[in-house]
Short mmCIF file of C-alpha atoms and ligand atoms in Angstrom, two decimals:
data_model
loop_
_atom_site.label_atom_id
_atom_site.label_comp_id
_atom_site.label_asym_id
_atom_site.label_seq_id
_atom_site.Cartn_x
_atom_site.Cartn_y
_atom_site.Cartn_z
CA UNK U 1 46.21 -35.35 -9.59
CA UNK U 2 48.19 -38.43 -11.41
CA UNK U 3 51.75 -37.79 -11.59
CA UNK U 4 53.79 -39.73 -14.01
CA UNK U 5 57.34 -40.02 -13.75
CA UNK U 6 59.63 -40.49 -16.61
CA UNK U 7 63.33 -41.01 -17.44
CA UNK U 8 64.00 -38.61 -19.76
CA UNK U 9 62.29 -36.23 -22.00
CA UNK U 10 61.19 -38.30 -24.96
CA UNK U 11 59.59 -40.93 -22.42
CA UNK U 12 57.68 -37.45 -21.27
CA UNK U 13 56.86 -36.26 -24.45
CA UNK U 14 55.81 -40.55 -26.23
CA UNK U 15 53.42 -40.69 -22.69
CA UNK U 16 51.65 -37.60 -22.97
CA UNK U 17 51.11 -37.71 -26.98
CA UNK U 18 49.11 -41.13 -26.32
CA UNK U 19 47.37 -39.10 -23.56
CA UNK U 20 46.21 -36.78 -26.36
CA UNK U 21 45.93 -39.55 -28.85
CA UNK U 22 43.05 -41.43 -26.30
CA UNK U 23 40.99 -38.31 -25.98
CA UNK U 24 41.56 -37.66 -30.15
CA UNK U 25 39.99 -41.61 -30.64
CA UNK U 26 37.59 -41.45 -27.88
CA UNK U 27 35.88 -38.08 -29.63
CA UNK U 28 37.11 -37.20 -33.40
CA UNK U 29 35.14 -33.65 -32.91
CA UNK U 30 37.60 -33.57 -29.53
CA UNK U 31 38.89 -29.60 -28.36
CA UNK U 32 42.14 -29.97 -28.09
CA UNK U 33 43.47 -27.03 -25.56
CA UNK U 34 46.87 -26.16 -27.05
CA UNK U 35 50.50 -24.42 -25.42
CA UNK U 36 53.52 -23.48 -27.21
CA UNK U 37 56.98 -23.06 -25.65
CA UNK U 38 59.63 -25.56 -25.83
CA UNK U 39 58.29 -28.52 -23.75
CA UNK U 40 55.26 -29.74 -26.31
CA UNK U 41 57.67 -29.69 -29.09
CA UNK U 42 58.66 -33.47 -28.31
CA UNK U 43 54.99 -34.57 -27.99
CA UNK U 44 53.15 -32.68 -30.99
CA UNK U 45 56.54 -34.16 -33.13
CA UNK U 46 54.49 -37.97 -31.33
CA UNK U 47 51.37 -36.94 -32.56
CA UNK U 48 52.55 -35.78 -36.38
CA UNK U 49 53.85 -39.59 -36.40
CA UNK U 50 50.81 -40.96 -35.51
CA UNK U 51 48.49 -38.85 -37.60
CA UNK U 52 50.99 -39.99 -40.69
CA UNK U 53 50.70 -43.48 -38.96
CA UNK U 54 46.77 -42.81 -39.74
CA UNK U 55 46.32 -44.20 -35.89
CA UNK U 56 45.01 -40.57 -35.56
CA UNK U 57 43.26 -37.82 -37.51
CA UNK U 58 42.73 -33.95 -37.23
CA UNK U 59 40.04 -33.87 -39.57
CA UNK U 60 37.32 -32.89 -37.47
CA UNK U 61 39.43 -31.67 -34.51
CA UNK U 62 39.12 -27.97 -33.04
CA UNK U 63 41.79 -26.92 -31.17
CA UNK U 64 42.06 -23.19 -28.77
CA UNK U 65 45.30 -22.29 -27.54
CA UNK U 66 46.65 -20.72 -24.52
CA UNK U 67 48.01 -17.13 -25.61
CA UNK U 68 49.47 -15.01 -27.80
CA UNK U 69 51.92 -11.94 -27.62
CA UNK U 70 50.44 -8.27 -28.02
CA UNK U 71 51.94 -7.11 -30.71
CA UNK U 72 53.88 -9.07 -32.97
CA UNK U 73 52.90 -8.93 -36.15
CA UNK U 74 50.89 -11.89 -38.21
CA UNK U 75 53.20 -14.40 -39.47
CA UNK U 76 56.21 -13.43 -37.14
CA UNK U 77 58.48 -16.81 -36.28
CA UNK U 78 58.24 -15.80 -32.67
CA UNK U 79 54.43 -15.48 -32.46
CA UNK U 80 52.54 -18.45 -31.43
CA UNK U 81 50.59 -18.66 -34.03
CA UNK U 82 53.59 -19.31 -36.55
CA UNK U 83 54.78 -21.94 -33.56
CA UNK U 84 51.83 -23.92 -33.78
CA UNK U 85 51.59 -23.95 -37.63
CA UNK U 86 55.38 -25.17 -37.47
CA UNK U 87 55.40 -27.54 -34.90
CA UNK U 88 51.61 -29.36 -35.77
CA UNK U 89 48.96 -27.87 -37.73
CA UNK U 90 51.57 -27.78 -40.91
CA UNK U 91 51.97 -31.31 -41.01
CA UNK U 92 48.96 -33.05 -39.78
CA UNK U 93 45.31 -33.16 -41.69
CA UNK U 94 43.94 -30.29 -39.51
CA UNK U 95 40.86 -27.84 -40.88
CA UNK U 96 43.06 -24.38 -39.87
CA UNK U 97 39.79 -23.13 -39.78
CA UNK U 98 39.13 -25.54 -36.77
CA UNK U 99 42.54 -23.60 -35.05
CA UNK U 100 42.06 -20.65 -32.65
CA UNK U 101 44.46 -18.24 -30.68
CA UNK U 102 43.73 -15.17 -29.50
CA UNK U 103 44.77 -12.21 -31.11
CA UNK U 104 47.47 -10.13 -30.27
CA UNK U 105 46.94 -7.59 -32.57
CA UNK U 106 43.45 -6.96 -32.42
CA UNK U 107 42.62 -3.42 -32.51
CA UNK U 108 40.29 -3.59 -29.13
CA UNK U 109 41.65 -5.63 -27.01
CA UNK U 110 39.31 -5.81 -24.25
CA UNK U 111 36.40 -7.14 -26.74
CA UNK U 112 39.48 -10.14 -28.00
CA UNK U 113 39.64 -10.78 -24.29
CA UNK U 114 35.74 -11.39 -24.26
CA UNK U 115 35.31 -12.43 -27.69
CA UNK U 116 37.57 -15.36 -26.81
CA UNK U 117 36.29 -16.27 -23.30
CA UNK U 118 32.81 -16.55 -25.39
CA UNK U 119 34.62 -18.98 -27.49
CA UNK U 120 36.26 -21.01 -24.52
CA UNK U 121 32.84 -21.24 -22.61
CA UNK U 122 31.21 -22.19 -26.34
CA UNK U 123 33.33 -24.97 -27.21
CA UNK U 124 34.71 -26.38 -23.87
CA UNK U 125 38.36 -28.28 -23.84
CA UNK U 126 37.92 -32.09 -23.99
CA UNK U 127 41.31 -31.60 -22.76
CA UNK U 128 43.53 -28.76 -21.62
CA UNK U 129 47.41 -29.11 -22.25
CA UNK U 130 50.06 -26.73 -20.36
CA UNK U 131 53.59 -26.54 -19.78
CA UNK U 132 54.58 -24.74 -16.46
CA UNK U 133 56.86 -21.59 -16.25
CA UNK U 134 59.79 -21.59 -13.46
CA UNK U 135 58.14 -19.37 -11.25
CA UNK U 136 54.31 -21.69 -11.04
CA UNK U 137 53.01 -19.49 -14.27
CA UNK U 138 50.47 -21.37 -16.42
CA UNK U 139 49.22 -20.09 -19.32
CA UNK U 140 50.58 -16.33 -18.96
CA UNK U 141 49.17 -16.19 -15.95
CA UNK U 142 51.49 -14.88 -13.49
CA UNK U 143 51.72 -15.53 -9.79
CA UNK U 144 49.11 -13.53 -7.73
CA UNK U 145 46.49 -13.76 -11.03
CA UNK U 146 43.23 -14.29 -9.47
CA UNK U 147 41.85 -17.98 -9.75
CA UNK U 148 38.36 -16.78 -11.25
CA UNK U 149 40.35 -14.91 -14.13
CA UNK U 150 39.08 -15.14 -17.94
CA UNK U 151 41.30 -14.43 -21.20
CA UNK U 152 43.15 -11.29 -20.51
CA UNK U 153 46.27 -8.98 -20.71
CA UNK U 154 49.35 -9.68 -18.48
CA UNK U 155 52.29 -7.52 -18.46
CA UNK U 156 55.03 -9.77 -18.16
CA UNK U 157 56.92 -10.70 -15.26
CA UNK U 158 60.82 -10.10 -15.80
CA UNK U 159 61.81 -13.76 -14.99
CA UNK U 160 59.29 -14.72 -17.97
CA UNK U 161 60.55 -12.49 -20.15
CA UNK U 162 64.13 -13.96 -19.32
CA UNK U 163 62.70 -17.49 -19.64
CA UNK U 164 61.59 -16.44 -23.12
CA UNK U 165 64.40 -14.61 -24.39
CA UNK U 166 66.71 -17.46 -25.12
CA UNK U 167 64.07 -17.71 -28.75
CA UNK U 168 64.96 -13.59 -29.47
CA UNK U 169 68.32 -12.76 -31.04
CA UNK U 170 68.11 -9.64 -28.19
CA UNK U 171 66.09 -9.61 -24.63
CA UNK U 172 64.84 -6.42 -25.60
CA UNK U 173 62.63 -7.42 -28.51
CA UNK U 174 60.66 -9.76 -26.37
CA UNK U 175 57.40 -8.51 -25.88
CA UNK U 176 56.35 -7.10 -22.76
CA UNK U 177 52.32 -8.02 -23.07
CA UNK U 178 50.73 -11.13 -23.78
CA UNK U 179 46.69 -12.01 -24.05
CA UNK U 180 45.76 -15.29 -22.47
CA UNK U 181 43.34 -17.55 -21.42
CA UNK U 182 42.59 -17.07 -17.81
CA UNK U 183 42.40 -19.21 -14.94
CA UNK U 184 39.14 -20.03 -14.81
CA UNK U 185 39.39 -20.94 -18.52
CA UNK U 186 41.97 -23.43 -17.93
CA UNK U 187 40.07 -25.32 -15.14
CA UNK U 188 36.64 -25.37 -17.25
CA UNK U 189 38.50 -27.91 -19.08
CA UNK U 190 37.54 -31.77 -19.28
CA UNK U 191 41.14 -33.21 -18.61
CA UNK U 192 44.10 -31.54 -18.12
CA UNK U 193 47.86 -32.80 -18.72
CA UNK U 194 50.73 -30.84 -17.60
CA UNK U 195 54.33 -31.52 -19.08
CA UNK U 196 57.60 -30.19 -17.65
CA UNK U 197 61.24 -31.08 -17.67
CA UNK U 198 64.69 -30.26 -16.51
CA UNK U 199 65.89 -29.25 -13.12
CA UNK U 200 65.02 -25.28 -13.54
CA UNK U 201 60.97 -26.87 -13.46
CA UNK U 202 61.25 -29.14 -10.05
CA UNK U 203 60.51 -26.15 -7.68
CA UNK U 204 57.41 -25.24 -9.65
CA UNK U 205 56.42 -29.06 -9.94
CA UNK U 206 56.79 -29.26 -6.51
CA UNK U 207 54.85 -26.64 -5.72
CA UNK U 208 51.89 -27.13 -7.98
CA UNK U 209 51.67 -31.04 -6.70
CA UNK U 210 52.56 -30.88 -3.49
CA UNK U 211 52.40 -27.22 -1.75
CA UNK U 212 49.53 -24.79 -0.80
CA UNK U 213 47.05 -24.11 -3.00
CA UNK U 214 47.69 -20.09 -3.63
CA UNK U 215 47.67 -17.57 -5.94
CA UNK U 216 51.78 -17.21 -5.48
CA UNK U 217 52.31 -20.85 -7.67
CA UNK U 218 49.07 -20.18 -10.11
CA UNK U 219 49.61 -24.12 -11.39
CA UNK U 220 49.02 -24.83 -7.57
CA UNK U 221 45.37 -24.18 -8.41
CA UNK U 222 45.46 -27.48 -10.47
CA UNK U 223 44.91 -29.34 -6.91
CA UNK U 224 40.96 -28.49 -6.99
CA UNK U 225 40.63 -30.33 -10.71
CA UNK U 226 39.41 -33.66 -10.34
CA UNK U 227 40.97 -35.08 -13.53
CA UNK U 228 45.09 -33.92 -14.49
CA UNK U 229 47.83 -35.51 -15.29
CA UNK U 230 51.08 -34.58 -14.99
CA UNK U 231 53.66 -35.87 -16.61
CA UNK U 232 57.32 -34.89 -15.81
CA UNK U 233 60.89 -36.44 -16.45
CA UNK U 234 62.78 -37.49 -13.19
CA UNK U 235 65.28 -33.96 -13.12
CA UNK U 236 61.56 -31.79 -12.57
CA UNK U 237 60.31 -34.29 -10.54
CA UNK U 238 63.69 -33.97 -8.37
CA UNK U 239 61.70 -32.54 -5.00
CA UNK U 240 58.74 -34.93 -4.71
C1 F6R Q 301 52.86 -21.48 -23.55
C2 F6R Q 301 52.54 -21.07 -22.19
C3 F6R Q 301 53.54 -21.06 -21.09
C4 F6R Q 301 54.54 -22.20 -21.15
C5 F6R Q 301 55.54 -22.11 -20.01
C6 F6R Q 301 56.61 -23.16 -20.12
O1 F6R Q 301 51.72 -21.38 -24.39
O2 F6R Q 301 51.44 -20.70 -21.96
O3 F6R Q 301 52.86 -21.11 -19.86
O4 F6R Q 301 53.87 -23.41 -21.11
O5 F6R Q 301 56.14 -20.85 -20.01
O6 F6R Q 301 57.37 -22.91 -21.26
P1 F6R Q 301 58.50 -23.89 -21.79
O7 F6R Q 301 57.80 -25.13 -22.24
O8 F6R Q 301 59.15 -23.17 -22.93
O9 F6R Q 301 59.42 -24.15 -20.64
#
């Protein structure tokens, strides 16, 4: 594990677009392993600049994100898929046909669960990137999720769904379900590059560098991968 320590949150979020950036030049037909919440926002507004810079291009990427809520319905400004049209695919030269999430709404969502570990084990991150919850959650995958998971449903913790709430107008229309990739999913990745920052991420940090490796931090699991980075600004790196 390579941790890299930053000043501040735009150092974070410049260092791990050019992370992305190397893997997008090294492969054009890269699988880019997406996340959404508010920690990529800094790093996918880097890699619009560069695509507009033409020092990068989309054109051929594919790209497979985390999760999704169950339940919100297509288009909704809090589902994930309007996130990632609004913060990258919108304004870079990306195929959306290239762009995957699972669905939230399918009507069976056992077979989405499969149907989308199929397409994880088919196409294969070139490189995984994940943001880390206050409580060690990666992915939606809570603490005590089994480390040989695959994509499925998670009923949400309640600090998650307080961690999330600040982006409803009410707690109570947060949604209780999400479908995500699993743990095993997120290790069969190439590379993967973690981001955090602020002082409510240093316990988590802490414990996915430097504590036990155990179901109770899920990120903690990220010991065993021979290649991640994490990058994190000096408050989340307070404890190591
Ligand atoms: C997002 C995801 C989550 C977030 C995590 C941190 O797709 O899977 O694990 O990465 O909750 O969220 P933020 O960045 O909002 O602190």
């Amino acid at each position: 594990m390579k941790v890299i320590v930053t000043e501040n949150y735009d150092e974070m979020s410049k260092k791990a677009a050019e992370v992305i950036a190397e893997v997008i030049k090294a492969d054009e037909n890269a699988v880019l392993g997406l996340a959404t919440g508010t920690t990529p926002i800094g790093l996918y507004k880097e890699l619009i600049d560069k695509c507009a810079k033409k020092e990068i291009s989309f054109k051929n990427i594919k790209t497979v994100n985390l999760d999704e809520y169950v339940g919100l319905p297509k288009g909704h400004v809090q589902s994930y898929d309007y996130f990632m049209k609004d913060n990258l695919f919108n304004h870079v030269d990306i195929d959306l046909a290239n762009t995957n999430l699972p669905n939230g709404i399918a009507a069976d969502l056992d077979a989405e669960c499969a149907r989308y570990t199929a397409l994880l084990n088919k196409m294969r991150q070139s490189i995984q990137l994940l943001g880390i919850g206050s409580n060690g959650h990666i992915g939606f995958n809570e603490p005590k999720t089994p480390f040989d998971s695959t994509t499925h449903i998670v009923n949400l913790t309640e600090s998650t769904i307080k961690d999330n709430s600040r982006l409803f107008d009410d707690i109570s229309e947060v949604p209780t379900k999400a479908i995500t990739m699993g743990i095993a999913n997120i290790m069969n990745a190439k590379k993967i590059l973690v981001v955090a920052n602020g002082e409510n991420k240093a316990k988590a940090v802490y414990n996915m560098v430097k504590g036990p490796v155990t179901e109770d931090c899920p990120a903690s699991v990220l010991q065993k991968h021979e290649d991640v980075i994490v990058i994190v600004d000096k408050k989340a790196a307070a404890l190591l």
